[in-house]
Coordinates of C-alpha atoms and ligand atoms in Angstrom, one line a residue:
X1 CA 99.9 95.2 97.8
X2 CA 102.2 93.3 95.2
X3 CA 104.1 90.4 96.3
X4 CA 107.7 89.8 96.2
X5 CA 109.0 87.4 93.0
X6 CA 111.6 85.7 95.0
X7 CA 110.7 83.2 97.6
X8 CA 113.8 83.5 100.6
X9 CA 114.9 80.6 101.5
X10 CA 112.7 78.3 103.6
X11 CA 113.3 75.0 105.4
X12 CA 111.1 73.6 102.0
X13 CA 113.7 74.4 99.9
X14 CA 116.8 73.5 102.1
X15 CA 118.6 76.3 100.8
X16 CA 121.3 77.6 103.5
X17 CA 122.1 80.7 101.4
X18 CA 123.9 83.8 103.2
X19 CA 122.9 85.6 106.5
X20 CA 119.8 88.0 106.2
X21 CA 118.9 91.0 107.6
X22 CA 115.5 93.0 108.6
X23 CA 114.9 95.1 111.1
X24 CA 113.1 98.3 112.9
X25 CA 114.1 102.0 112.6
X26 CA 112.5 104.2 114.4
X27 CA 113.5 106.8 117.8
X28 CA 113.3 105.1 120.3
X29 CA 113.2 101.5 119.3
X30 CA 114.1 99.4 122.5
X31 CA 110.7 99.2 123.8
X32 CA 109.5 97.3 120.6
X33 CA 107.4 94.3 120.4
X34 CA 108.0 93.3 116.8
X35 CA 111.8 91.5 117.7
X36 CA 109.8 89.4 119.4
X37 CA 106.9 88.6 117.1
X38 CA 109.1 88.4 113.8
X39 CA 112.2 86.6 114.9
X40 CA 110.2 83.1 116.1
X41 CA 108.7 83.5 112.7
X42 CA 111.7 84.0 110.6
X43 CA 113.2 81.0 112.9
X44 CA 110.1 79.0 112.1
X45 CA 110.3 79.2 108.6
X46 CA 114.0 78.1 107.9
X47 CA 114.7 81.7 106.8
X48 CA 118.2 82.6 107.9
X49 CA 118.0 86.1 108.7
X50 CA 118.0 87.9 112.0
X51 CA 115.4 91.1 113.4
X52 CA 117.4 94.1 114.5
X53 CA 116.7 97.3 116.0
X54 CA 117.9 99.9 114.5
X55 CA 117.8 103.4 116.3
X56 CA 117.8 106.2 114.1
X57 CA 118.8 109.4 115.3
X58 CA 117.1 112.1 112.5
X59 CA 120.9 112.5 111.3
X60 CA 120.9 109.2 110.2
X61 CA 117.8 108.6 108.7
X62 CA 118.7 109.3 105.1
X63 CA 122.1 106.8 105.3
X64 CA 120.0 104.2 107.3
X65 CA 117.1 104.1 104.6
X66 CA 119.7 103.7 101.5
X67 CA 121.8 100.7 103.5
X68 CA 118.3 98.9 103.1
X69 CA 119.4 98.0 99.7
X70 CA 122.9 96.2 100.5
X71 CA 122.5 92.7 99.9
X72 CA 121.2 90.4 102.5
X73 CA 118.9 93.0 104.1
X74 CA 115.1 92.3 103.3
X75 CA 114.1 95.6 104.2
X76 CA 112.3 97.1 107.5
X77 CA 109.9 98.1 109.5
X78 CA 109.8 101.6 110.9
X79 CA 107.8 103.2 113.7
X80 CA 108.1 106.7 115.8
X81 CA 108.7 109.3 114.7
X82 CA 109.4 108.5 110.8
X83 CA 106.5 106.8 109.3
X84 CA 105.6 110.3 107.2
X85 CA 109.2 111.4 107.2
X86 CA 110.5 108.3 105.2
X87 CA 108.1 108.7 101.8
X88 CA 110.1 110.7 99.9
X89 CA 112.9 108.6 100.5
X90 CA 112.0 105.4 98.8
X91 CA 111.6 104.6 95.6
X92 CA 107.8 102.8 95.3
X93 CA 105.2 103.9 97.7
X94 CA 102.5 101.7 97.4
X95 CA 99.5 103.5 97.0
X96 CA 97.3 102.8 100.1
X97 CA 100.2 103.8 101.9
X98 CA 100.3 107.3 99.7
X99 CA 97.1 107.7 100.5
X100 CA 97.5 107.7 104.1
X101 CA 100.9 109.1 104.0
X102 CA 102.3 107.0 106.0
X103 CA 104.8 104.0 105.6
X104 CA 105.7 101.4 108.5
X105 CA 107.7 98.5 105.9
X106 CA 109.8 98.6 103.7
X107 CA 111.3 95.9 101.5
X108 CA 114.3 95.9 99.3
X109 CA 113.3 94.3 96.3
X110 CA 116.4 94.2 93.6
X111 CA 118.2 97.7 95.1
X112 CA 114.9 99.2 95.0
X113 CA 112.9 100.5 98.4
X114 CA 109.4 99.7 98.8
X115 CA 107.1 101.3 101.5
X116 CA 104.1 99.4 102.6
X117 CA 101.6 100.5 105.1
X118 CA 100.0 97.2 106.7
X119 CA 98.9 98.5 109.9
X120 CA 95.8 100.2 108.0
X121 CA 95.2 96.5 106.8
X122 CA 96.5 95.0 110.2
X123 CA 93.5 96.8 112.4
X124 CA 90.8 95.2 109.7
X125 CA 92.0 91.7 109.8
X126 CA 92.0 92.2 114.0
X127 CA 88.7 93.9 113.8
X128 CA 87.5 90.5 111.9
X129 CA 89.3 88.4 113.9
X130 CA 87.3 89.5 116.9
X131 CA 84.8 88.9 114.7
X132 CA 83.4 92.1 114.0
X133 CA 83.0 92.6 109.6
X134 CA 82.9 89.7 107.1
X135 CA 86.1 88.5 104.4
X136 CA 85.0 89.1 101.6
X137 CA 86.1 86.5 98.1
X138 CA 88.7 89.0 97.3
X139 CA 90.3 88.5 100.5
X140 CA 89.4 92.1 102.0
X141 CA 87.1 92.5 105.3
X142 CA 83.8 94.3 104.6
X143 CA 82.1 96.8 107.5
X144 CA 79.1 97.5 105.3
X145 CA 75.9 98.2 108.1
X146 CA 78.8 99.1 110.9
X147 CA 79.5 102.7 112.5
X148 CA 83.2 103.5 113.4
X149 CA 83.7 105.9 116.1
X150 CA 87.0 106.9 115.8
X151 CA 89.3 108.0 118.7
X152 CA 92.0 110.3 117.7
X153 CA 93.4 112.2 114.6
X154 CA 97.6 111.7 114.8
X155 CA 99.1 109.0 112.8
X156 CA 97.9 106.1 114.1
X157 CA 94.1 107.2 113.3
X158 CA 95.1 108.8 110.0
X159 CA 95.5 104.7 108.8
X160 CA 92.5 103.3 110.8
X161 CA 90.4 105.8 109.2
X162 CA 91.6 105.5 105.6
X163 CA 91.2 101.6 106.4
X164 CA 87.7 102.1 108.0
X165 CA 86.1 104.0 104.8
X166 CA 87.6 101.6 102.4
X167 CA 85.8 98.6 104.5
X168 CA 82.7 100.2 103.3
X169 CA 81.7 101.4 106.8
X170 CA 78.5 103.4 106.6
X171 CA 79.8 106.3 108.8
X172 CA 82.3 107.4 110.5
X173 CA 82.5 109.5 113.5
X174 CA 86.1 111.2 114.5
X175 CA 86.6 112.8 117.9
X176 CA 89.4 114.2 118.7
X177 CA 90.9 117.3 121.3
X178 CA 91.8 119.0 118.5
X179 CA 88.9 119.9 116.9
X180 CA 90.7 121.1 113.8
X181 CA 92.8 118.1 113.1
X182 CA 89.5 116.0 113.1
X183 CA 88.0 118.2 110.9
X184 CA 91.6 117.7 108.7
X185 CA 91.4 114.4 108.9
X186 CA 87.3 114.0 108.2
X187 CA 88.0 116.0 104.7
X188 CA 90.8 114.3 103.5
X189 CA 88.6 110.7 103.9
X190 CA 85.8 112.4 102.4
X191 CA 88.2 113.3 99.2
X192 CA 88.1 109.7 98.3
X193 CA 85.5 108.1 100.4
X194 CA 81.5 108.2 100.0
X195 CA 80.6 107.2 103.5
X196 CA 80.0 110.1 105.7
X197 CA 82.3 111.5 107.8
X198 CA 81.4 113.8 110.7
X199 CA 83.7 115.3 113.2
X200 CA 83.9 116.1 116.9
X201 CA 85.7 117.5 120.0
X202 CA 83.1 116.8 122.4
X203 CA 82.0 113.2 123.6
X204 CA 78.6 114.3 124.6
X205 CA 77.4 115.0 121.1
X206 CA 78.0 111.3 120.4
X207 CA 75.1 109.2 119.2
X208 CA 75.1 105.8 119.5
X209 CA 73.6 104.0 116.8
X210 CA 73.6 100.5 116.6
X211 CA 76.2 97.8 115.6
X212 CA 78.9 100.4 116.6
X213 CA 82.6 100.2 116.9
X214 CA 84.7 102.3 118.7
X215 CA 88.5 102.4 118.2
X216 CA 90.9 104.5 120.7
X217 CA 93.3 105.3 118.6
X218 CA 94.5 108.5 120.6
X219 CA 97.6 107.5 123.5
X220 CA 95.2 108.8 126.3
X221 CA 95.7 105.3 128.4
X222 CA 98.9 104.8 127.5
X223 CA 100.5 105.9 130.2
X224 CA 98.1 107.5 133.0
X225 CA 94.8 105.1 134.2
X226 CA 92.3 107.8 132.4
X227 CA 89.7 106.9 129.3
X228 CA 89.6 109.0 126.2
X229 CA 85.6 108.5 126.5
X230 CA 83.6 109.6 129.9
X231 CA 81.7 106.3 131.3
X232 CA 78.6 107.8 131.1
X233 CA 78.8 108.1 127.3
X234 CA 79.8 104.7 126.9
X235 CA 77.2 103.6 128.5
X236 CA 74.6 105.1 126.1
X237 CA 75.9 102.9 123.3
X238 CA 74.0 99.8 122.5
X239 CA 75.2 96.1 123.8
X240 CA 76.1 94.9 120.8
X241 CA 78.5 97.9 120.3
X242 CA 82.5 96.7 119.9
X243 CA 85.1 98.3 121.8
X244 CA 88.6 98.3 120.6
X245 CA 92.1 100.1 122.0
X246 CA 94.7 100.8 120.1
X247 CA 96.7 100.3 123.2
X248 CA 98.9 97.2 124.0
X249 CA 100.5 98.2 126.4
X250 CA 99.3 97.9 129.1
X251 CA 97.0 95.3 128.1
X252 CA 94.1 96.5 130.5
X253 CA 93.3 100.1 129.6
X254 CA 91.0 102.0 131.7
X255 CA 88.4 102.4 128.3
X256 CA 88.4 98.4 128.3
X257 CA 87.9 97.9 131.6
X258 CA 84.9 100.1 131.3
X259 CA 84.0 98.6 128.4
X260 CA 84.1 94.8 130.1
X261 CA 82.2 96.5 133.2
X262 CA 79.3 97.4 130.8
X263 CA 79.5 94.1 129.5
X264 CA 80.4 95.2 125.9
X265 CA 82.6 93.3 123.8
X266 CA 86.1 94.7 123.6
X267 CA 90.1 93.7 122.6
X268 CA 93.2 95.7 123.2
X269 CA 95.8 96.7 120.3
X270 CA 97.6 93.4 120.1
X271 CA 95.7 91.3 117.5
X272 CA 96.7 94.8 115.6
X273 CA 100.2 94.3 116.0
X274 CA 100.2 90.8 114.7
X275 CA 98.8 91.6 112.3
X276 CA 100.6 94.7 110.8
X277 CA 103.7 92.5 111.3
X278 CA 101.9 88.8 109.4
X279 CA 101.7 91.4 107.0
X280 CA 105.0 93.3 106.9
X281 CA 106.6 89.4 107.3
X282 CA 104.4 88.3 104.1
X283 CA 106.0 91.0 102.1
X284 CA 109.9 90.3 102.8
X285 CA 109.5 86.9 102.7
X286 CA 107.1 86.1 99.9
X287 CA 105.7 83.2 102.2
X288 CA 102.5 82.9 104.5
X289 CA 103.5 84.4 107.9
X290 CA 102.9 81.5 110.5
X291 CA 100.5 83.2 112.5
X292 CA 100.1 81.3 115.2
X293 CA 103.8 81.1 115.9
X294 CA 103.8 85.0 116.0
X295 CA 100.2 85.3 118.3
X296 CA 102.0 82.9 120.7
X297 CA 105.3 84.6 120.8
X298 CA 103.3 87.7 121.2
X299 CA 101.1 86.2 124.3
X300 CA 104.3 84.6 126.0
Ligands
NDP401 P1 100.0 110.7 117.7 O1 100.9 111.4 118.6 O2 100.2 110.9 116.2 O3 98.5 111.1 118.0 C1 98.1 111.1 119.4 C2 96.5 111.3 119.4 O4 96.1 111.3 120.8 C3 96.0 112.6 118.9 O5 94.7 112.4 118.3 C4 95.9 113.5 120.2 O6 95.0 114.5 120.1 C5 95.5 112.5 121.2 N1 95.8 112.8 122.5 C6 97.1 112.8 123.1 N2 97.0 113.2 124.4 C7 95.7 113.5 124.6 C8 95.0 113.9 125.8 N3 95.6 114.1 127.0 N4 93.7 114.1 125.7 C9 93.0 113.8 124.6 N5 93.6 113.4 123.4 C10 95.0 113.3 123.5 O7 100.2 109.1 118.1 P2 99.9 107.8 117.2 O8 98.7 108.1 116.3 O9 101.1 107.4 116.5 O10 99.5 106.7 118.3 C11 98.3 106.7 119.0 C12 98.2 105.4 119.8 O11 98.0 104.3 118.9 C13 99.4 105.1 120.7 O12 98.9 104.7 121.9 C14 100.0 103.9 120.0 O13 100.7 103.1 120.9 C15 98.8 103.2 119.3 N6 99.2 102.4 118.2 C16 99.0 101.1 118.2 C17 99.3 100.3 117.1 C18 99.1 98.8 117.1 O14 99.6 98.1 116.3 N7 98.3 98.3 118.0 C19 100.0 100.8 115.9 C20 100.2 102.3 116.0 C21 99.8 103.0 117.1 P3 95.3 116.0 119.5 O15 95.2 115.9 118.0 O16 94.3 116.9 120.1 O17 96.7 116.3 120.0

């Protein structure tokens, strides 16, 4: 990722300058967590602009993207159901986020649109956080000896695994439902990617191997108290093995309650989320996000 030229305006500088505006476009938007991570940090900072949600009917998509570039607005974020949709209408794609096909920030830098993908990024810097992978001098986190078992092939997994390979994970397992759209997914890693990738529909031809981590990155938890992994397959894994959700909401899923039953270590989707947005904040502002302002706003 590039970084922005122009510093906004900070508290260091004392510059009052005019009112700013970011914010999150998506359908729906209302139940998002990012207001409430981004606008302590913006407030933190000096930085005199406000996080707004912005629901975007399809209609409007096209008129909401191009009033990115009127001055004052830093850019956005965007979530469900246009993080694919809104590629072709910016005018940079950064090439990680090509690559995955997938956009969730946007910055307007000069009148031009940039899309940024920093949730791929975002579930590395949580995986490492929960101390799982090492940072490397070059600032990237490394998964070299690690096995990812991957939950999932829809958009959310299309990032983690294009994240995963370029970690240097030494293989990675997708199961998904759909048998196909693993497969999809598997070949399109192994394009650029020389780990190897396998793919399955069925849990039960799973094998553990050790220093394993397994990310649910399907929605099966979101809403209903089911796991997208049987117990009993779980429980073959080793004890060092690292169980992460996707999910934050709830924070408790039934795969990490398992998970904490078998004593394994495991971490729901938030350290994810503050992360993706550190990142997205880093990018508008040009400026170091203040974490732990955001992690507490996020825990409140
Ligand atoms: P998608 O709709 O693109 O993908 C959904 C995935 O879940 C598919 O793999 C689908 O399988 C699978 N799935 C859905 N229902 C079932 C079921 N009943 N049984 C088995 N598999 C099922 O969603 P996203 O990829 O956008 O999001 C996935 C999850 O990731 C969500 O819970 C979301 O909240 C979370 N997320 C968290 C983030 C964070 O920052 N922590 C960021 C982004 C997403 P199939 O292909 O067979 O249909």
């Amino acid at each position: 990722m590039s970084a922005r030229n122009t510093v906004v305006g900070s508290k260091q500088s004392g510059s009052k300058g005019p009112q700013l505006r970011v914010g999150l476009i998506g359908d729906p938007v209302a139940h998002s967590f990012s207001p409430r991570l981004q606008q302590p940090a913006l407030n933190a900072l000096g930085i005199p602009a406000t996080y707004e949600l912005w629901r975007t009917p399809a209609e409007q998509l096209l008129v909401r993207i191009r009033a990115l570039c009127q001055q004052g607005c830093l850019g956005a974020n965007v979530t469900i159901p246009y993080k694919e949709s809104v590629l072709p209408l910016l005018d940079v794609v950064d090439p990680l986020a090509a690559q995955i096909g997938a956009v969730n920030t946007i910055v307007n830098r000069d009148d031009y649109l940039h899309g940024y993908n920093t949730d791929a990024p975002g579930l590395l810097r949580a995986l490492h956080e929960h101390g799982v992978g090492s940072l490397q001098a070059d600032g990237t986190i490394s998964l070299k000896g690690y096995t990812a078992v991957l939950l999932g092939a829809g958009g959310a997994a299309r990032g983690a695994a294009f994240a995963l390979a370029s970690s240097g994970i030494e293989r990675l397992v997708i199961l998904n439902r759909s048998l196909e759209r693993a497969q999809l997914l598997a070949a399109l890693i192994q394009k650029s990617y020389e780990c190897p990738v396998f793919s399955l529909s069925d849990p039960n031809f799973l094998i553990p191997h050790s220093s394993s981590i397994i990310i649910n990155a399907t929605s099966v938890g979101l809403h209903e108290e089911v796991s997208p992994l049987p117990a009993d397959v779980l429980a073959r894994f080793n004890a060092d093995t690292f169980v992460y959700d996707m999910i934050y909401n709830p924070i408790q899923t039934n795969l990490l309650l398992q998970a904490r039953t078998m004593e394994l270590r495991a971490a729901n989707g938030l350290s994810m989320l503050l992360h993706q947005g550190a990142l997205a904040f880093e990018l508008w502002t040009n400026q170091p996000a203040p974490l732990e302002i955001m992690r507490a706003a996020l825990m409140r």
